[in-house]
Coordinates of C-alpha atoms in Angstrom, one line a residue:
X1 CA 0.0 0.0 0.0
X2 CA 1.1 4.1 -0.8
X3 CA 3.0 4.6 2.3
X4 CA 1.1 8.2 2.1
X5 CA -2.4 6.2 2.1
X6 CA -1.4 4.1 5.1
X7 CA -0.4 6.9 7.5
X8 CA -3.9 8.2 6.9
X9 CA -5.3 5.0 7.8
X10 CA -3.1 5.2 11.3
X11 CA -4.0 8.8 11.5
X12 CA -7.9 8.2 11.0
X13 CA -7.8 5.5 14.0
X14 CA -5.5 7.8 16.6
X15 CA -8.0 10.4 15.8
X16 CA -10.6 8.2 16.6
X17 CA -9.0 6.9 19.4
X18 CA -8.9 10.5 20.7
X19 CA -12.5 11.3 19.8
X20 CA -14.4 7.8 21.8
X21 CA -11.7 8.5 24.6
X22 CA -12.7 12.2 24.8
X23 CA -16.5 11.5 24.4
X24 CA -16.7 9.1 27.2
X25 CA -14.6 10.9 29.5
X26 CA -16.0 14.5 28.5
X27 CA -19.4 12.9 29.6
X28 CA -18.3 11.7 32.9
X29 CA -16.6 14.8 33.9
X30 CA -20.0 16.7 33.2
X31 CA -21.2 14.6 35.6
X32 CA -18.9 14.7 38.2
X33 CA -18.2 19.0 37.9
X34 CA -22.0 18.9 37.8
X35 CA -22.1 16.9 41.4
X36 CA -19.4 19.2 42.5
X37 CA -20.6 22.7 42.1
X38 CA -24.4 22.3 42.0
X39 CA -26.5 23.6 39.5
X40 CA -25.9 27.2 40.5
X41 CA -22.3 27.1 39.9
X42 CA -22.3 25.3 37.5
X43 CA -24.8 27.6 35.4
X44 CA -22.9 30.3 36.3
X45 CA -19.5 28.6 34.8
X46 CA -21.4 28.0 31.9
X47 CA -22.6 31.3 31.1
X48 CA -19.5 33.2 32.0
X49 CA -17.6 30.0 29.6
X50 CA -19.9 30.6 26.6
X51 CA -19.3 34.6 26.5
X52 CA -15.7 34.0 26.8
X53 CA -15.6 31.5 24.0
X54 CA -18.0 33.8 21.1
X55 CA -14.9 35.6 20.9
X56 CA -13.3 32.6 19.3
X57 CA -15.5 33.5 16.3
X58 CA -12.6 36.0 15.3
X59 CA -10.0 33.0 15.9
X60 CA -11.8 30.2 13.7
X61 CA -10.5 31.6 10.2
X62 CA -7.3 32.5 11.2
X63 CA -6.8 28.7 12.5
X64 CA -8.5 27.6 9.1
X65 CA -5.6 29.4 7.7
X66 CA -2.9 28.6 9.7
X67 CA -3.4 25.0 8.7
X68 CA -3.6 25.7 5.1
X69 CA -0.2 27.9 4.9
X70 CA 1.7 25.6 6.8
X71 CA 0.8 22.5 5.2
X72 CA 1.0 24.2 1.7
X73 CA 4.8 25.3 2.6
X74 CA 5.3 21.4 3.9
X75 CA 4.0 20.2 0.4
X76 CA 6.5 22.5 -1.4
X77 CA 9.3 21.7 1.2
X78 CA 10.0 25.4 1.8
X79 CA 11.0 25.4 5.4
X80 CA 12.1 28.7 5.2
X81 CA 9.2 30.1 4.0
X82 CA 7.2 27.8 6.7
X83 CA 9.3 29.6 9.3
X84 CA 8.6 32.8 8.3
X85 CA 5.0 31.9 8.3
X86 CA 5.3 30.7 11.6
X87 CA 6.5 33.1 13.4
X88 CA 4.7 35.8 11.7
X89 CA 1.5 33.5 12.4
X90 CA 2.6 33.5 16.3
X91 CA 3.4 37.8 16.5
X92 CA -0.4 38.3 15.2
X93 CA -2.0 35.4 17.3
X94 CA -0.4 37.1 20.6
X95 CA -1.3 40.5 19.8
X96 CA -4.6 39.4 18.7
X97 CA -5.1 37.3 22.6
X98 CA -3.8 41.0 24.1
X99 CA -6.4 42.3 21.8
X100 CA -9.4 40.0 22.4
X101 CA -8.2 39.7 26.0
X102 CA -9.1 44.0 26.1
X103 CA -12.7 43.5 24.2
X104 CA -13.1 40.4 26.7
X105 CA -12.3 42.7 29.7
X106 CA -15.3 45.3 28.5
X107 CA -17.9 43.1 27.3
X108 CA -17.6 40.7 30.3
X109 CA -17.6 43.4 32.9
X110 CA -20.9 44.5 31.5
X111 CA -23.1 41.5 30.7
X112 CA -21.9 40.3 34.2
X113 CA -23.1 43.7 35.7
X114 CA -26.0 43.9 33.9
X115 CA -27.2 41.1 32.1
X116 CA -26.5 38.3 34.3
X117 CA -28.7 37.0 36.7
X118 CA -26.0 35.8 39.5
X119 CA -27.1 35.0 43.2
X120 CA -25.2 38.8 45.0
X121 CA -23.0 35.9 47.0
X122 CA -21.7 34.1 44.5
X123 CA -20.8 37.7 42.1
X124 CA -17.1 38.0 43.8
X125 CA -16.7 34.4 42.4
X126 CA -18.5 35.0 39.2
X127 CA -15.6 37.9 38.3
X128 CA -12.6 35.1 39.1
X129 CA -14.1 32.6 36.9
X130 CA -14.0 35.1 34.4
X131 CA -10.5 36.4 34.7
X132 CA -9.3 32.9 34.5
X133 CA -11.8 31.9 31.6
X134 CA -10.4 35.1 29.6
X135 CA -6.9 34.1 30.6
X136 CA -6.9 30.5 29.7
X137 CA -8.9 31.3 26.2
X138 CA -5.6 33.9 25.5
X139 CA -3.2 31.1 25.6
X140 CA -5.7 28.8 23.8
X141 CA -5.2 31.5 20.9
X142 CA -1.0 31.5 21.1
X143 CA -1.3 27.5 21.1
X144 CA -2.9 27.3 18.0
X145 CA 0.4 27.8 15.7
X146 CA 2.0 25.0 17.6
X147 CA -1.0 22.7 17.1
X148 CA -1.5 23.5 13.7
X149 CA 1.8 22.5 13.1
X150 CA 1.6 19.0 14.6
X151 CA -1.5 18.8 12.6
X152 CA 0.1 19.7 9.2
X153 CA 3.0 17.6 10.0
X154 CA 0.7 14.8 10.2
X155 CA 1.7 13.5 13.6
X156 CA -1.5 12.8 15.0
X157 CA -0.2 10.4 17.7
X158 CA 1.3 13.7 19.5
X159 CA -1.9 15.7 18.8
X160 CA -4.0 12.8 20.4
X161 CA -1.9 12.3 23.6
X162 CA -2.2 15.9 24.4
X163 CA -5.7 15.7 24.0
X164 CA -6.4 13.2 26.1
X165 CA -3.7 14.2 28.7
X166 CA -6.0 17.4 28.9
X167 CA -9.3 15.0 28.8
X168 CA -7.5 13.3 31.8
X169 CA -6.6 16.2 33.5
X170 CA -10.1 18.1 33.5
X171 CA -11.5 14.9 34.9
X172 CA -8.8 15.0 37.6
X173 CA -9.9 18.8 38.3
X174 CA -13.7 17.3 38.5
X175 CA -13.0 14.1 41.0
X176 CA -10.7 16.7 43.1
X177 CA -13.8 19.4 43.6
X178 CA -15.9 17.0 45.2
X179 CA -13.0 16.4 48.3
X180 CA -12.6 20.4 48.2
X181 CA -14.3 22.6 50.7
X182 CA -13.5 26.2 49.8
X183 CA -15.5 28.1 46.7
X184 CA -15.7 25.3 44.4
X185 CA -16.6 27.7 41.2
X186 CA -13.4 30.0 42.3
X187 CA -11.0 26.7 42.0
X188 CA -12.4 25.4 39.1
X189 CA -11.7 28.3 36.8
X190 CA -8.7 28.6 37.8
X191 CA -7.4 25.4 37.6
X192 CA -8.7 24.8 33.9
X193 CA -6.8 27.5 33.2
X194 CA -3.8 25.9 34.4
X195 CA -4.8 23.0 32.6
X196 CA -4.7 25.3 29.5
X197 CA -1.4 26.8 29.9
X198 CA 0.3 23.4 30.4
X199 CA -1.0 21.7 27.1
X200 CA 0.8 25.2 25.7
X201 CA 4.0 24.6 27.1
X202 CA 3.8 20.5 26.2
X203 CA 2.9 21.6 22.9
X204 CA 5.5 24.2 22.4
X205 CA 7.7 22.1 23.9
X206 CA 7.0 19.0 20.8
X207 CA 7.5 21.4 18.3
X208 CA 10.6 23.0 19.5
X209 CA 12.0 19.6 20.1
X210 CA 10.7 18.3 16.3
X211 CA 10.6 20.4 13.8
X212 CA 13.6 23.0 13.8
X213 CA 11.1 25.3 11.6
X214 CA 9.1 25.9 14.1
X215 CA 11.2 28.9 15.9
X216 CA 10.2 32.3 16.2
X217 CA 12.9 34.4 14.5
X218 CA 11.8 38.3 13.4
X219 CA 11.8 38.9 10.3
X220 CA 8.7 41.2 8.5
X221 CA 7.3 39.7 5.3
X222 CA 4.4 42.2 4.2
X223 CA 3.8 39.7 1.5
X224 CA 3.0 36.8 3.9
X225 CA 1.2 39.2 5.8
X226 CA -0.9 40.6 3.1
X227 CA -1.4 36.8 1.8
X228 CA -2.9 36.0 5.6
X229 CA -5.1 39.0 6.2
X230 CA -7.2 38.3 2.6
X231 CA -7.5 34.5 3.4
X232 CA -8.5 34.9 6.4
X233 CA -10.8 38.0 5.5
X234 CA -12.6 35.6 3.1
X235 CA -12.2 32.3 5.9
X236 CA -14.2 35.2 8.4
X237 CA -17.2 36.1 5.8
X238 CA -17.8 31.9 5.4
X239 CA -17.6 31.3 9.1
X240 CA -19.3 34.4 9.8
X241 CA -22.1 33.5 7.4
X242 CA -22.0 29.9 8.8
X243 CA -22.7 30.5 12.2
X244 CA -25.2 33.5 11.2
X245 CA -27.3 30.6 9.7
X246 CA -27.2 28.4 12.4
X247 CA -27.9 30.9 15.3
X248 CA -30.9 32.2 13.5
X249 CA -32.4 29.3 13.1
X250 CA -32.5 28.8 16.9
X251 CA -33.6 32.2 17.2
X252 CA -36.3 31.9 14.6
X253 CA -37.6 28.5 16.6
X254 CA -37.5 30.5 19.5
X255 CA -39.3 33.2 18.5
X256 CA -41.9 31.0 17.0
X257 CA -42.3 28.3 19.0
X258 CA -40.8 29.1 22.1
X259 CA -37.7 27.8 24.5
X260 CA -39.5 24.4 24.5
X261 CA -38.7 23.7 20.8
X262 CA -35.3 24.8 21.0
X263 CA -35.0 22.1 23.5
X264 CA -35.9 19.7 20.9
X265 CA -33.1 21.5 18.6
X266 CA -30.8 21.2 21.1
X267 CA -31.2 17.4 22.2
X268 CA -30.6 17.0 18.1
X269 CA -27.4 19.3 17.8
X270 CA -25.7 17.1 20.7
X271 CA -26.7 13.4 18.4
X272 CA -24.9 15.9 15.5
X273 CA -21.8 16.6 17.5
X274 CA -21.0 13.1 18.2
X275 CA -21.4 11.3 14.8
X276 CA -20.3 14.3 13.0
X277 CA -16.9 14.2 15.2
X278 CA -16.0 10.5 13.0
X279 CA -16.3 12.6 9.9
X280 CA -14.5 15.5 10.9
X281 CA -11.3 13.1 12.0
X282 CA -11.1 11.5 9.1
X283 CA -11.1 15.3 7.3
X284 CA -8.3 16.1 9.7
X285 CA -6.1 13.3 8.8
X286 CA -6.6 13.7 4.9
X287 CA -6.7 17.0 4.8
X288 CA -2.8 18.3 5.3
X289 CA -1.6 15.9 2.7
X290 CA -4.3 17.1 0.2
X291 CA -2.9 20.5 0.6
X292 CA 0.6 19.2 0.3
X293 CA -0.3 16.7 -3.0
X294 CA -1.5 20.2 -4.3
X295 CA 1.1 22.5 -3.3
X296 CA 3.6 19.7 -5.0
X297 CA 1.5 19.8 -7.9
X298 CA 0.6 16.2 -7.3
X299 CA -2.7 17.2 -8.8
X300 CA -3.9 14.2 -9.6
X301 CA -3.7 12.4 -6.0
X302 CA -5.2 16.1 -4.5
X303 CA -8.4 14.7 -6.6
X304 CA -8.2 11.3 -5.5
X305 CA -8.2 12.2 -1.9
X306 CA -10.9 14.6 -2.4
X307 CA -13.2 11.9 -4.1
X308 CA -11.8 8.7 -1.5
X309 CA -12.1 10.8 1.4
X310 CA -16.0 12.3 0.2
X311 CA -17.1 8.8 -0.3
X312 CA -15.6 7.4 2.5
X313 CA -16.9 9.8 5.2
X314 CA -20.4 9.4 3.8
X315 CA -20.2 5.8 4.4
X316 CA -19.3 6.1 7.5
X317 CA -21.3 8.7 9.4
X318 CA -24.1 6.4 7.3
X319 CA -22.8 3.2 8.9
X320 CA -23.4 5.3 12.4
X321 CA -26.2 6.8 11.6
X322 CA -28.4 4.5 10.4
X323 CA -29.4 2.2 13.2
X324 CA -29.7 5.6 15.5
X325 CA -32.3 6.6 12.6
X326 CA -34.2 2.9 13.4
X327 CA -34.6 3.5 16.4
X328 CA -34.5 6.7 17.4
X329 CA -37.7 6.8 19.2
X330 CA -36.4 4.4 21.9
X331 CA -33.1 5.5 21.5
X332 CA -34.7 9.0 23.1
X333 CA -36.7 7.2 25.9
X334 CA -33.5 5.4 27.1
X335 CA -31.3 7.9 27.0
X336 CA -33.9 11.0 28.5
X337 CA -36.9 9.4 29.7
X338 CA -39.9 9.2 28.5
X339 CA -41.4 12.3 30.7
X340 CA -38.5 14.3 29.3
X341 CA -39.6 14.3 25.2
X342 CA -41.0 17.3 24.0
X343 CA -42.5 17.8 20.8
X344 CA -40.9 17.7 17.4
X345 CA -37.5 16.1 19.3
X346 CA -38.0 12.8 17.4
X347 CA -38.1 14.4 14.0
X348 CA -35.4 16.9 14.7
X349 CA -33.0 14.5 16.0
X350 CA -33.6 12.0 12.8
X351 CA -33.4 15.2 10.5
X352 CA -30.4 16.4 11.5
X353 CA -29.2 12.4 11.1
X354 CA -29.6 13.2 7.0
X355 CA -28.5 17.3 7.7
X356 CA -25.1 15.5 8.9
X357 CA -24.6 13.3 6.1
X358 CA -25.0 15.8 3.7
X359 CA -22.7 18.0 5.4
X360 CA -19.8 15.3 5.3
X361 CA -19.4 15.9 1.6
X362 CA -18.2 19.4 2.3
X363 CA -14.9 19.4 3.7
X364 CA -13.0 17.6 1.1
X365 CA -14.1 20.4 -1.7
X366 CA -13.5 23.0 0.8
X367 CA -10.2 21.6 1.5
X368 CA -9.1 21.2 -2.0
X369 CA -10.3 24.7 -3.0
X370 CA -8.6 26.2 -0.1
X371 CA -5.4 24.7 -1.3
X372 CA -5.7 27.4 -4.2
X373 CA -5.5 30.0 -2.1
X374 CA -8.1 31.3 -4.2
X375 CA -10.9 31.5 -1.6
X376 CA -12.5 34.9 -2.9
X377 CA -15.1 33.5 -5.2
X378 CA -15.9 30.1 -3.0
X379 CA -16.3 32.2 -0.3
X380 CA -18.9 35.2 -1.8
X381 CA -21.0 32.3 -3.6
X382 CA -21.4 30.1 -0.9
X383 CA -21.7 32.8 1.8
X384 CA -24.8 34.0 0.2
X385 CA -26.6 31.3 -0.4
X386 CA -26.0 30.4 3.3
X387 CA -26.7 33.4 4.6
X388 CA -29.9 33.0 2.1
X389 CA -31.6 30.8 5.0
X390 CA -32.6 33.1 7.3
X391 CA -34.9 35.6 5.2
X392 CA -36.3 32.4 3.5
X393 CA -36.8 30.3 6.6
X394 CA -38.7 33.8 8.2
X395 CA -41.0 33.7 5.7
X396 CA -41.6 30.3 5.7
X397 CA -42.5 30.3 9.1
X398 CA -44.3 33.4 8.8
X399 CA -46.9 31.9 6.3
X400 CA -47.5 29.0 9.2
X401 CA -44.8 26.2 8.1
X402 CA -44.0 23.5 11.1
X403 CA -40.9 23.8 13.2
X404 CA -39.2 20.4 11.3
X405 CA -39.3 22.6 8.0
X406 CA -36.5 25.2 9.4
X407 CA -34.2 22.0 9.0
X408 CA -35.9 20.9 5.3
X409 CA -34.6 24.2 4.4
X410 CA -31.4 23.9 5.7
X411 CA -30.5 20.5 4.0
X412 CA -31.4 22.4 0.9
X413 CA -29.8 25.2 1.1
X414 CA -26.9 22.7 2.3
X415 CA -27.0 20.5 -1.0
X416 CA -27.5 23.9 -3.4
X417 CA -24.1 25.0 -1.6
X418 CA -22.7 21.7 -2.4
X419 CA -23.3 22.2 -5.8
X420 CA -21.8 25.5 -5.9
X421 CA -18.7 23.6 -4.6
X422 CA -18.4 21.2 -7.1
X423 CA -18.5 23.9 -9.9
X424 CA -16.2 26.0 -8.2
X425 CA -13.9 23.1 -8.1
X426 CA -14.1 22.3 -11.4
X427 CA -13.4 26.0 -12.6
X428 CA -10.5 25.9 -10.3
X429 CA -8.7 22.8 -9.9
X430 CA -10.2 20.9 -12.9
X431 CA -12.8 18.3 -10.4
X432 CA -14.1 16.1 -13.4
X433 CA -18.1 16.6 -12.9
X434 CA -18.4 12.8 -14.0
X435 CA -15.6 11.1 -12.0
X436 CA -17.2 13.4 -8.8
X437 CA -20.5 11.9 -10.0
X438 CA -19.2 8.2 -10.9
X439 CA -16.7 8.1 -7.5
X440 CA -18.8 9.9 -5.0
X441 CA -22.1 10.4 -5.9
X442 CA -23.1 7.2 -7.5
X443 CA -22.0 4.9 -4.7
X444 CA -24.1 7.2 -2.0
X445 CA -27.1 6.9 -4.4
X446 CA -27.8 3.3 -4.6
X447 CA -27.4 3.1 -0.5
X448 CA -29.4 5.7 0.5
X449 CA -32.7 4.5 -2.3
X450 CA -32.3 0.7 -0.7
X451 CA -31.9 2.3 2.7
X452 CA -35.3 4.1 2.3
X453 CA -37.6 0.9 2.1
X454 CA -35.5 -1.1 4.7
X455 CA -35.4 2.4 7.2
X456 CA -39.4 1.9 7.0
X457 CA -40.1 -1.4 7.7
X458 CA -37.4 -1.2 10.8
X459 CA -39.0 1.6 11.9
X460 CA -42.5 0.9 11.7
X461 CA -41.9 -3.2 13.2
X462 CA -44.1 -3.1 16.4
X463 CA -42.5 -4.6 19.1
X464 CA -44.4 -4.7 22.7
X465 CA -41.3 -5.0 24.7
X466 CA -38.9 -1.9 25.4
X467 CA -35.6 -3.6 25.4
X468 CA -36.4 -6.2 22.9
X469 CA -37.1 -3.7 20.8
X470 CA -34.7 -0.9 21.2
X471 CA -31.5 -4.0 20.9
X472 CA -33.7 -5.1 18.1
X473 CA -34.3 -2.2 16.0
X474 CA -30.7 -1.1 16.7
X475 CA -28.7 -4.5 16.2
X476 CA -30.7 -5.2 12.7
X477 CA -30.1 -0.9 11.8
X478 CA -26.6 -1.8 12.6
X479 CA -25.9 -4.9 10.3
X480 CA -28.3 -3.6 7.7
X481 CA -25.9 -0.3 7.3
X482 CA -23.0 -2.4 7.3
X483 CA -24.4 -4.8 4.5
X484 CA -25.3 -1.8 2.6
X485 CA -22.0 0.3 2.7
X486 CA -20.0 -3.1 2.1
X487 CA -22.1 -4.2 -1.3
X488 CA -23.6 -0.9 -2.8
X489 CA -21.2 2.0 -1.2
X490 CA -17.9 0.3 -2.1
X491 CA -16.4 -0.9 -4.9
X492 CA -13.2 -2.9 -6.2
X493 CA -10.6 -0.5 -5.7
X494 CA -11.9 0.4 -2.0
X495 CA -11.9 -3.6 -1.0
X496 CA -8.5 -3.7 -2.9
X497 CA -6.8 -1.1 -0.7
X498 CA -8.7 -2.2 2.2
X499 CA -7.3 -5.6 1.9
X500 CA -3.7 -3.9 1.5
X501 CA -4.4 -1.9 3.9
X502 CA -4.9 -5.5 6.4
X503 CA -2.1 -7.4 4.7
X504 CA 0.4 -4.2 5.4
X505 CA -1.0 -4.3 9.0
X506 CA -0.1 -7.9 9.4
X507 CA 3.3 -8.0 8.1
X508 CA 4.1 -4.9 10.0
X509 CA 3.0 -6.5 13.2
X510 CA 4.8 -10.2 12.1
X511 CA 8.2 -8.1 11.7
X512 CA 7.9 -7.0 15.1
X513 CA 7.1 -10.2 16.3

């Protein structure tokens, strides 16, 4: 097997690793902090948390672009011009944490003063938490070079460790509270903080140790500078656009329907998070070598990725996806109680199933067309029809339209965007529209028109029992997605370097042996 294709494999399953690890222990420590500083504190925490981190809005594009430049300059082997990069990338993240830090200061000062509702007791405590939260989110910013460059060095065994080292740690923080008797709230922002500043220096301390590029040196390149601020500029409209879209569609449910529906939307968006998280680490490994394939002008394996990496995180997130779509409505009862449903949540959670699997077939394009550096046109195109969803959603709801149709509109807006994509990517890196069609598009087809009939008779088998059913519905959701994805989704050449992929595995592990 490509050596190249093999270290993605390895990547995939570190990331993955990471992601289950993370994801079990992430739940437990909610838990646990929950038990430890009551519901009080903990909302408090929360709230202060959540103002701290829509700053990060300004940070999202600039990380987007970190990880292009520096894999690009990888791809070309310029490690000259990736130190330059680097170190101009870490003078602007710093003065944009002193920055942030400074807005942070003014705008937490005042919703905490007037906006918040905090008990007069626990305000003293309230203003700590937020020192530290603002504190730990400034070195958050300065790391992001550093991890960025483990990233686009591909070494995702470093950038797993770290993560769960901090998984680990934040649990430790959590079992510790509950033997604690001071102000519980006070010692917990603080010490996440801590937490923060340590996976800065381990990080720091990898890429100082590993790549001799990574060292600050001063030297001013307006070019690289200028090359930055309009990617970025661009990377800021999409994200801006992106998140406009998604917060007024909450807004617009709220509004409409009230905080009880947005419940609903919420219980959905957490289902997202999780099976969207297998699709976004396979992105992550793939993605740094499809920048480098293009910046080598390898342009013919930049396709293949794009098209093997599209298919294959369909076909996963379907494999997932599909028994939770089964048996979602005792997947619900099981997991939140029966008493604890509320209207629409059924629908919005299987919805947002199909809104995520139309969503995986984003980052590859993206990733590809970002490679360009021409992000001008993607980003004005695709910006506007996104942004397109809130006028058109208000008016639908306006005329009397349901609360599941906010999310009908989204998947179409979603898959009109996708298109746009594809053409851009064809105007710009010469994406064959039939070998997109053939690779990708084909394959997801003929699963998802046999998945229809089977999704219906799983769903609508009546089974008395609770338990019998849920395992049921699930286990027979499970093996059907599998049996699907293994005969329809993939074809010759995807068994062939699958079956590399094992042999490769063996032999490697006989040799060790």
């Amino acid at each position: 097997m490509n050596p190249a294709n093999s270290r993605i494999v390895r990547n995939t399953g570190l990331l993955y690793f990471r992601l289950i690890f993370l994801t079990l222990v992430n739940l437990y420590a909610v838990r646990i902090t929950l038990e430890a500083l009551g519901q009080i504190d903990y909302g408090i925490y929360d709230v202060i948390a959540s103002i701290v981190a829509s700053l990060s809005i300004f940070t999202g594009a600039m990380t987007s672009a970190t990880q292009r430049f520096l894999s690009f300059h990888l791809g070309r082997e310029d490690y000259d011009q990736y130190s330059n990069t680097f170190s101009l990338l870490l003078i602007c993240f710093i003065t944009i944490a002193i920055l942030l830090v400074m807005i942070g200061e003014v705008i937490g000062v005042f919703f905490i003063d007037d906006w918040l509702t905090i008990p007069p007791q626990r305000v003293t405590a309230a203003y700590w938490v937020f020192q530290a939260s603002l504190f730990s989110f400034a070195f958050g910013l300065v790391t992001i070079p550093y991890m960025s460059s483990i990233i686009a060095n591909e070494r995702m065994d470093a950038f797993a460790i770290f993560s769960v080292v901090e998984g680990v740690l934040k649990l430790g923080i959590a079992i510790w509270l509950n033997h604690h008797s001071g102000d519980r709230l006070l010692l917990y922002g603080v010490l996440i903080a801590v937490v923060t500043i340590c996976v800065f220096l381990m990080e720091m301390t990898y890429c100082h140790s590993k790549f001799k590029y990574c060292r600050y040196i001063w030297k001013w390149n307006r070019k690289i500078f200028v090359d930055l601020s309009k990617y970025t500029g661009w990377n800021l409209f999409g994200s801006v656009s992106g998140m406009l879209a998604t917060a007024g569609q909450n807004i617009l449910l709220n509004i409409f329907f009230g905080p009880i529906v947005n419940t609903s939307k919420a219980i959905a968006d957490k289902i997202r998070n999780v099976i969207n998280g297998f699709s976004v680490n396979l992105y992550m490994a793939v993605s740094p070598q499809m920048v480098k394939s293009y910046a080598a002008q390898q342009y013919e394996r930049a396709i293949s990725l794009v098209l093997m990496s599209s298919k294959f995180s369909f076909m996963l997130v379907f494999f997932l996806a599909f028994p939770l779509l089964c048996s979602m409505h005792s997947i619900l009862e099981f997991w939140l109680g029966a008493d604890s449903k509320t209207p629409y949540m059924e629908a919005f959670c299987e919805l947002i199933l199909v809104y995520t699997l139309i969503l995986t077939l984003e980052p590859p394009i993206t990733s590809i067309i970002q490679a360009t550096g021409d992000i001008k046109r993607y980003q004005l195109w695709v910006g506007a029809v996104t942004l397109s969803y809130i006028p058109i959603t208000a008016f639908v709801l306006w005329i009397g339209a349901t609360p599941i149709t906010t999310l009908i509109i989204l998947m179409t807006i979603m898959a009109v965007a996708q298109c746009l994509r594809v053409y851009i990517a064809h105007i710009q890196v010469d994406l064959s529209y039939s070998l997109y069609f053939s690779k990708v598009i084909l394959p997801i087809l003929k699963v998802c028109i046999v998945a229809l009939p089977v999704y219906w008779v799983i769903k609508e088998w009546s089974i008395t029992d609770f338990w019998v059913g849920l395992i049921c519905k699930t286990l027979i959701g499970g093996i059907s997605g599998i049996t699907l994805v293994a005969i329809l989704g993939l074809d010759r050449t995807d068994w062939t370097t699958i079956k590399d992929l094992v042999k490769s595995k063996l032999s490697h592990s006989g040799k060790k042996i």
